[in-house]
């Protein structure tokens, strides 16, 4: 019916008794509805009555016409309902706005209905009762409650019904009595349920899925399944992709893992998805073991981890063993100490009895840990110990492989390789440190501490303490807590050098009771215990037992303070109840000096356990004590206990935030940051922003803004926009928090938007805001050069200028000194990372950053930042776990990822000689005199008079003056011309250098490779190929395809273990220490060759000296001269 301009006639047919006429009218209206819908809308009642007439054969046709009319009327819910009743007349394959809109509406409604069938949402109908005293619960927090808690953070509202992707919330709720989803009147969900269109909706969704499967658009199905919380659809999509030869099932699995870890915000749903992925991967004949390992770590399934390693070892081929080693390295990087301990125990059960006895010496002390942990962990541990004897491996090669895996899981392999790289590649610019030392007066304790912290950060994990050794006079000016901080800095410098920890720190460590009265400085003794923990950070072993013994023996509060910090950092997340009890006993002594450290360490030991019993003890004592320092330590400790618990921490958060004490509210905000770290939770962000502008305490507002950096560090590009207005707040504490939030979230990224916000803060009128801006800039620009960010050199120069400015405030110079250390962290070979190379949360890095920001209250806590330093290297090892000598290729220009240039010291030159200026008036006077003389000579022509010498002299002077003036002008012109030539030559040289610099160069094994550089790497050497692709950095296991050929290996000299001599009489009281104490007054040759840490021994006499203000104390003598043998000499 071409040219139809009115629908009146067709509408009249709708009332005819003949069905054929009505069907004819509907067909014609369907084809013309887009043009005539305004007229048809008047007859919508008749069309609906035809659809509702069961005797009418073309009911679906009436439904599609009604649907299109409602679509044009923008009644999309009604339009969707009639489209579902149209059956085949609603064509999904037709491209049009109507079809796209209705399909989108159907998907949203399906997601809402499917997601709200989840029983966890049904439980939300009963509001949770928060107990702020935690007195009615005993033992550990319920794991199931923390996983499936339906209450959104900090409120009693139900989770959004539509989507996990932050779509618009609805007022829908779940009626647990009826078991049906009840939506608001007129909502699409209520319309579908009231009209019984669920089957039709499911049929449309099914047709959509089949269409996606045919077109290999599996990601769309996965997205709908995850949002709808429908694991059956997710399983079906993954299985269909694995059956499809053209589809890349591994890529789809990676995509599922990615959205599961980065998009899904509920821990319970995330765990269910990961369990599904594990089941599917295990059913595949050749699964992706690295993806399985990633799931296993997050789910804390240590038995599955040991089973994977067992399967790979049983295969016996070289590639399987290499994969097993790579998984072991990944497990060490991503797991807690408790997880690794259980995996090592289960691997030990695979060895024969005699082998098990040999390994028992290493794990004897570790087996005592975790006796009073959660019952489920006890059951799993006992199950692993009661394995049948048939599980024992008999093959000798496989036994060696099991031992190698246990060694890797113990962490020593990774630690030794990293410390070797950092020591050999150390590029510390000593001139910067000397500038800081010379600019900051060491007699001022805050300046001495700033220089110490900067030195520690620059040399972190490099095992190079030459700066201390070369500046003993400066080091000797440290007194009291500055001495404590300086001694602890040795732990930062030698972090990971576990083989030498006893020999390094023996001059400083407190002696046992058998050694007689306390000698030396208590500050250096406490700092040495802190340093001991930092060296063995997150590596329990015997370190915790040794520090624990010294901690219990100590009677001085300062030594207990250092011992508590050492216990916390070394026993991080070990969950040892006995260590916790020892700390709690000292806490009850109610000492402000050690109470803050003890409270923090209690949380570190129980890190992430959610132990409500511990929380009850801590919150009760926080209310009882009168010391703010103790309350602050306990508040930080409670936040650590709730690390990563997400919804499970809501009860604790609510209780702390409702407390009238601002210090406990501070802890509540920090608990949000730790519980939801890296999740990007919208509810958590909303709460933090609310507190940031509403709380009456400046401390609470500051930590609320700062915590945004922890929540959003995986979405760091959104942080500058979020804190832009807060960075201009009238409150300086809020401005400081905004600066630090940018630094934490954008660390190591060089994000220009963040730098643009921070640069104006360098001129802020408040000193601590400038301090925060400097530290944040250093975090962002760590390992950045001018090729990656053009502002690096400019900001570095500003920092050096600030630290040398005598008129700058002390707090700003303190932050600037720390910033200069952070920006060159680890010898310019470390970055700051809150997640591992595989994308999991980097627990030590997060905790280190969270404790570092407490330097606001206590400077020694700044050392914790070293836990966030991650070496940026590719260290390849073969099947023998040795680092072979070979090269790989980087397809970039060498200058793109090169080290930033070192600071050039200005050469003092004498003042330049300036030519005497000749005034124009002088020249004119001389010319007038000469003219007068000439006139007089002409007037006396009758008398012969020789030219007087005076006239000749005047002429000569005039000519000379003229020549001098001309020469000066010529010299100036020549100088300008030469400068222009030099500038032109420099520009030409730079241009030629850029043109000559070829793209692509070779790197040797154990080389510095930035995270952004990894995607440009390739391995052209056919002999050594990585078993895991893409390469994620760190320790990379390569498969040696030519094992029978000789190869060169990189020797590990830094961590080479030195066998100590047998202790002499009187030294047996040292207990677990491997080496006898070495005093600096005597040669250190008795302890073996001084390959590492000679500087520590040299500085011992200075740091262990009794402070001058101690009455009756002895003055320390300067240490005698030593023969140092280091790798650089």
PDB file of N, CA, C and O in Angstrom, residues 887-897 994-1003 1013 1016-1018 1020:
ATOM      1  N   UNK A 887      70.727 -13.812  25.932  1.00  0.00           N
ATOM      2  CA  UNK A 887      70.170 -12.492  25.664  1.00  0.00           C
ATOM      3  C   UNK A 887      68.754 -12.620  25.100  1.00  0.00           C
ATOM      4  O   UNK A 887      68.425 -13.607  24.454  1.00  0.00           O
ATOM      5  N   UNK A 888      67.956 -11.606  25.389  1.00  0.00           N
ATOM      6  CA  UNK A 888      66.633 -11.496  24.779  1.00  0.00           C
ATOM      7  C   UNK A 888      66.498 -10.104  24.175  1.00  0.00           C
ATOM      8  O   UNK A 888      67.357  -9.231  24.374  1.00  0.00           O
ATOM      9  N   UNK A 889      65.435  -9.878  23.440  1.00  0.00           N
ATOM     10  CA  UNK A 889      65.326  -8.701  22.589  1.00  0.00           C
ATOM     11  C   UNK A 889      64.208  -7.791  23.089  1.00  0.00           C
ATOM     12  O   UNK A 889      63.134  -8.254  23.491  1.00  0.00           O
ATOM     13  N   UNK A 890      64.473  -6.479  23.064  1.00  0.00           N
ATOM     14  CA  UNK A 890      63.463  -5.462  23.375  1.00  0.00           C
ATOM     15  C   UNK A 890      63.246  -4.609  22.135  1.00  0.00           C
ATOM     16  O   UNK A 890      64.178  -3.958  21.651  1.00  0.00           O
ATOM     17  N   UNK A 891      62.041  -4.627  21.628  1.00  0.00           N
ATOM     18  CA  UNK A 891      61.741  -3.944  20.363  1.00  0.00           C
ATOM     19  C   UNK A 891      61.381  -2.475  20.599  1.00  0.00           C
ATOM     20  O   UNK A 891      60.324  -1.987  20.215  1.00  0.00           O
ATOM     21  N   UNK A 892      62.282  -1.751  21.270  1.00  0.00           N
ATOM     22  CA  UNK A 892      62.104  -0.323  21.522  1.00  0.00           C
ATOM     23  C   UNK A 892      63.452   0.372  21.367  1.00  0.00           C
ATOM     24  O   UNK A 892      64.494  -0.274  21.230  1.00  0.00           O
ATOM     25  N   UNK A 893      63.441   1.680  21.394  1.00  0.00           N
ATOM     26  CA  UNK A 893      64.684   2.436  21.432  1.00  0.00           C
ATOM     27  C   UNK A 893      65.299   2.312  22.821  1.00  0.00           C
ATOM     28  O   UNK A 893      64.589   2.335  23.822  1.00  0.00           O
ATOM     29  N   UNK A 894      66.612   2.217  22.924  1.00  0.00           N
ATOM     30  CA  UNK A 894      67.244   2.063  24.245  1.00  0.00           C
ATOM     31  C   UNK A 894      66.934   3.217  25.193  1.00  0.00           C
ATOM     32  O   UNK A 894      66.840   3.024  26.401  1.00  0.00           O
ATOM     33  N   UNK A 895      66.777   4.429  24.652  1.00  0.00           N
ATOM     34  CA  UNK A 895      66.565   5.585  25.518  1.00  0.00           C
ATOM     35  C   UNK A 895      65.167   5.632  26.125  1.00  0.00           C
ATOM     36  O   UNK A 895      64.943   6.351  27.109  1.00  0.00           O
ATOM     37  N   UNK A 896      64.228   4.873  25.570  1.00  0.00           N
ATOM     38  CA  UNK A 896      62.843   4.967  26.034  1.00  0.00           C
ATOM     39  C   UNK A 896      62.696   4.495  27.469  1.00  0.00           C
ATOM     40  O   UNK A 896      61.966   5.087  28.266  1.00  0.00           O
ATOM     41  N   UNK A 897      63.384   3.417  27.833  1.00  0.00           N
ATOM     42  CA  UNK A 897      63.281   2.857  29.181  1.00  0.00           C
ATOM     43  C   UNK A 897      64.615   2.914  29.911  1.00  0.00           C
ATOM     44  O   UNK A 897      64.864   2.104  30.809  1.00  0.00           O
ATOM     45  N   UNK A 994      68.828  10.824  17.807  1.00  0.00           N
ATOM     46  CA  UNK A 994      67.496  10.221  17.678  1.00  0.00           C
ATOM     47  C   UNK A 994      67.388   9.469  16.362  1.00  0.00           C
ATOM     48  O   UNK A 994      66.779   8.404  16.281  1.00  0.00           O
ATOM     49  N   UNK A 995      67.964  10.085  15.315  1.00  0.00           N
ATOM     50  CA  UNK A 995      67.876   9.431  14.008  1.00  0.00           C
ATOM     51  C   UNK A 995      68.733   8.170  13.970  1.00  0.00           C
ATOM     52  O   UNK A 995      68.354   7.167  13.383  1.00  0.00           O
ATOM     53  N   UNK A 996      69.902   8.229  14.622  1.00  0.00           N
ATOM     54  CA  UNK A 996      70.804   7.085  14.574  1.00  0.00           C
ATOM     55  C   UNK A 996      70.351   5.966  15.516  1.00  0.00           C
ATOM     56  O   UNK A 996      70.708   4.815  15.305  1.00  0.00           O
ATOM     57  N   UNK A 997      69.599   6.321  16.602  1.00  0.00           N
ATOM     58  CA  UNK A 997      69.184   5.316  17.573  1.00  0.00           C
ATOM     59  C   UNK A 997      68.200   4.337  16.935  1.00  0.00           C
ATOM     60  O   UNK A 997      67.092   4.702  16.566  1.00  0.00           O
ATOM     61  N   UNK A 998      68.639   3.132  16.828  1.00  0.00           N
ATOM     62  CA  UNK A 998      67.832   2.123  16.155  1.00  0.00           C
ATOM     63  C   UNK A 998      66.779   1.577  17.105  1.00  0.00           C
ATOM     64  O   UNK A 998      66.963   1.547  18.317  1.00  0.00           O
ATOM     65  N   UNK A 999      65.705   1.130  16.516  1.00  0.00           N
ATOM     66  CA  UNK A 999      64.645   0.490  17.290  1.00  0.00           C
ATOM     67  C   UNK A 999      65.018  -0.975  17.488  1.00  0.00           C
ATOM     68  O   UNK A 999      65.245  -1.703  16.523  1.00  0.00           O
ATOM     69  N   UNK A1000      65.069  -1.380  18.740  1.00  0.00           N
ATOM     70  CA  UNK A1000      65.406  -2.764  19.057  1.00  0.00           C
ATOM     71  C   UNK A1000      66.832  -2.898  19.551  1.00  0.00           C
ATOM     72  O   UNK A1000      67.762  -2.368  18.953  1.00  0.00           O
ATOM     73  N   UNK A1001      66.982  -3.586  20.659  1.00  0.00           N
ATOM     74  CA  UNK A1001      68.313  -3.848  21.211  1.00  0.00           C
ATOM     75  C   UNK A1001      68.227  -5.090  22.084  1.00  0.00           C
ATOM     76  O   UNK A1001      67.144  -5.541  22.457  1.00  0.00           O
ATOM     77  N   UNK A1002      69.394  -5.630  22.418  1.00  0.00           N
ATOM     78  CA  UNK A1002      69.460  -6.869  23.178  1.00  0.00           C
ATOM     79  C   UNK A1002      69.690  -6.579  24.657  1.00  0.00           C
ATOM     80  O   UNK A1002      70.400  -5.622  25.012  1.00  0.00           O
ATOM     81  N   UNK A1003      69.105  -7.404  25.478  1.00  0.00           N
ATOM     82  CA  UNK A1003      69.280  -7.322  26.921  1.00  0.00           C
ATOM     83  C   UNK A1003      69.815  -8.647  27.435  1.00  0.00           C
ATOM     84  O   UNK A1003      69.411  -9.718  26.954  1.00  0.00           O
ATOM     85  N   UNK A1013      57.527  -2.179  29.640  1.00  0.00           N
ATOM     86  CA  UNK A1013      58.435  -2.660  28.588  1.00  0.00           C
ATOM     87  C   UNK A1013      58.220  -4.128  28.269  1.00  0.00           C
ATOM     88  O   UNK A1013      58.660  -4.619  27.221  1.00  0.00           O
ATOM     89  N   UNK A1016      57.084  -5.495  24.869  1.00  0.00           N
ATOM     90  CA  UNK A1016      57.978  -5.366  23.718  1.00  0.00           C
ATOM     91  C   UNK A1016      59.063  -6.444  23.701  1.00  0.00           C
ATOM     92  O   UNK A1016      59.912  -6.437  22.812  1.00  0.00           O
ATOM     93  N   UNK A1017      59.043  -7.353  24.663  1.00  0.00           N
ATOM     94  CA  UNK A1017      60.107  -8.354  24.759  1.00  0.00           C
ATOM     95  C   UNK A1017      59.831  -9.543  23.852  1.00  0.00           C
ATOM     96  O   UNK A1017      58.686  -9.941  23.617  1.00  0.00           O
ATOM     97  N   UNK A1018      60.910 -10.115  23.361  1.00  0.00           N
ATOM     98  CA  UNK A1018      60.839 -11.363  22.597  1.00  0.00           C
ATOM     99  C   UNK A1018      62.091 -12.176  22.919  1.00  0.00           C
ATOM    100  O   UNK A1018      63.109 -11.625  23.352  1.00  0.00           O
ATOM    101  N   UNK A1020      64.470 -14.436  20.989  1.00  0.00           N
ATOM    102  CA  UNK A1020      64.906 -15.032  19.724  1.00  0.00           C
ATOM    103  C   UNK A1020      65.807 -16.246  19.896  1.00  0.00           C
ATOM    104  O   UNK A1020      65.960 -17.040  18.964  1.00  0.00           O
TER     105      UNK A1020
END
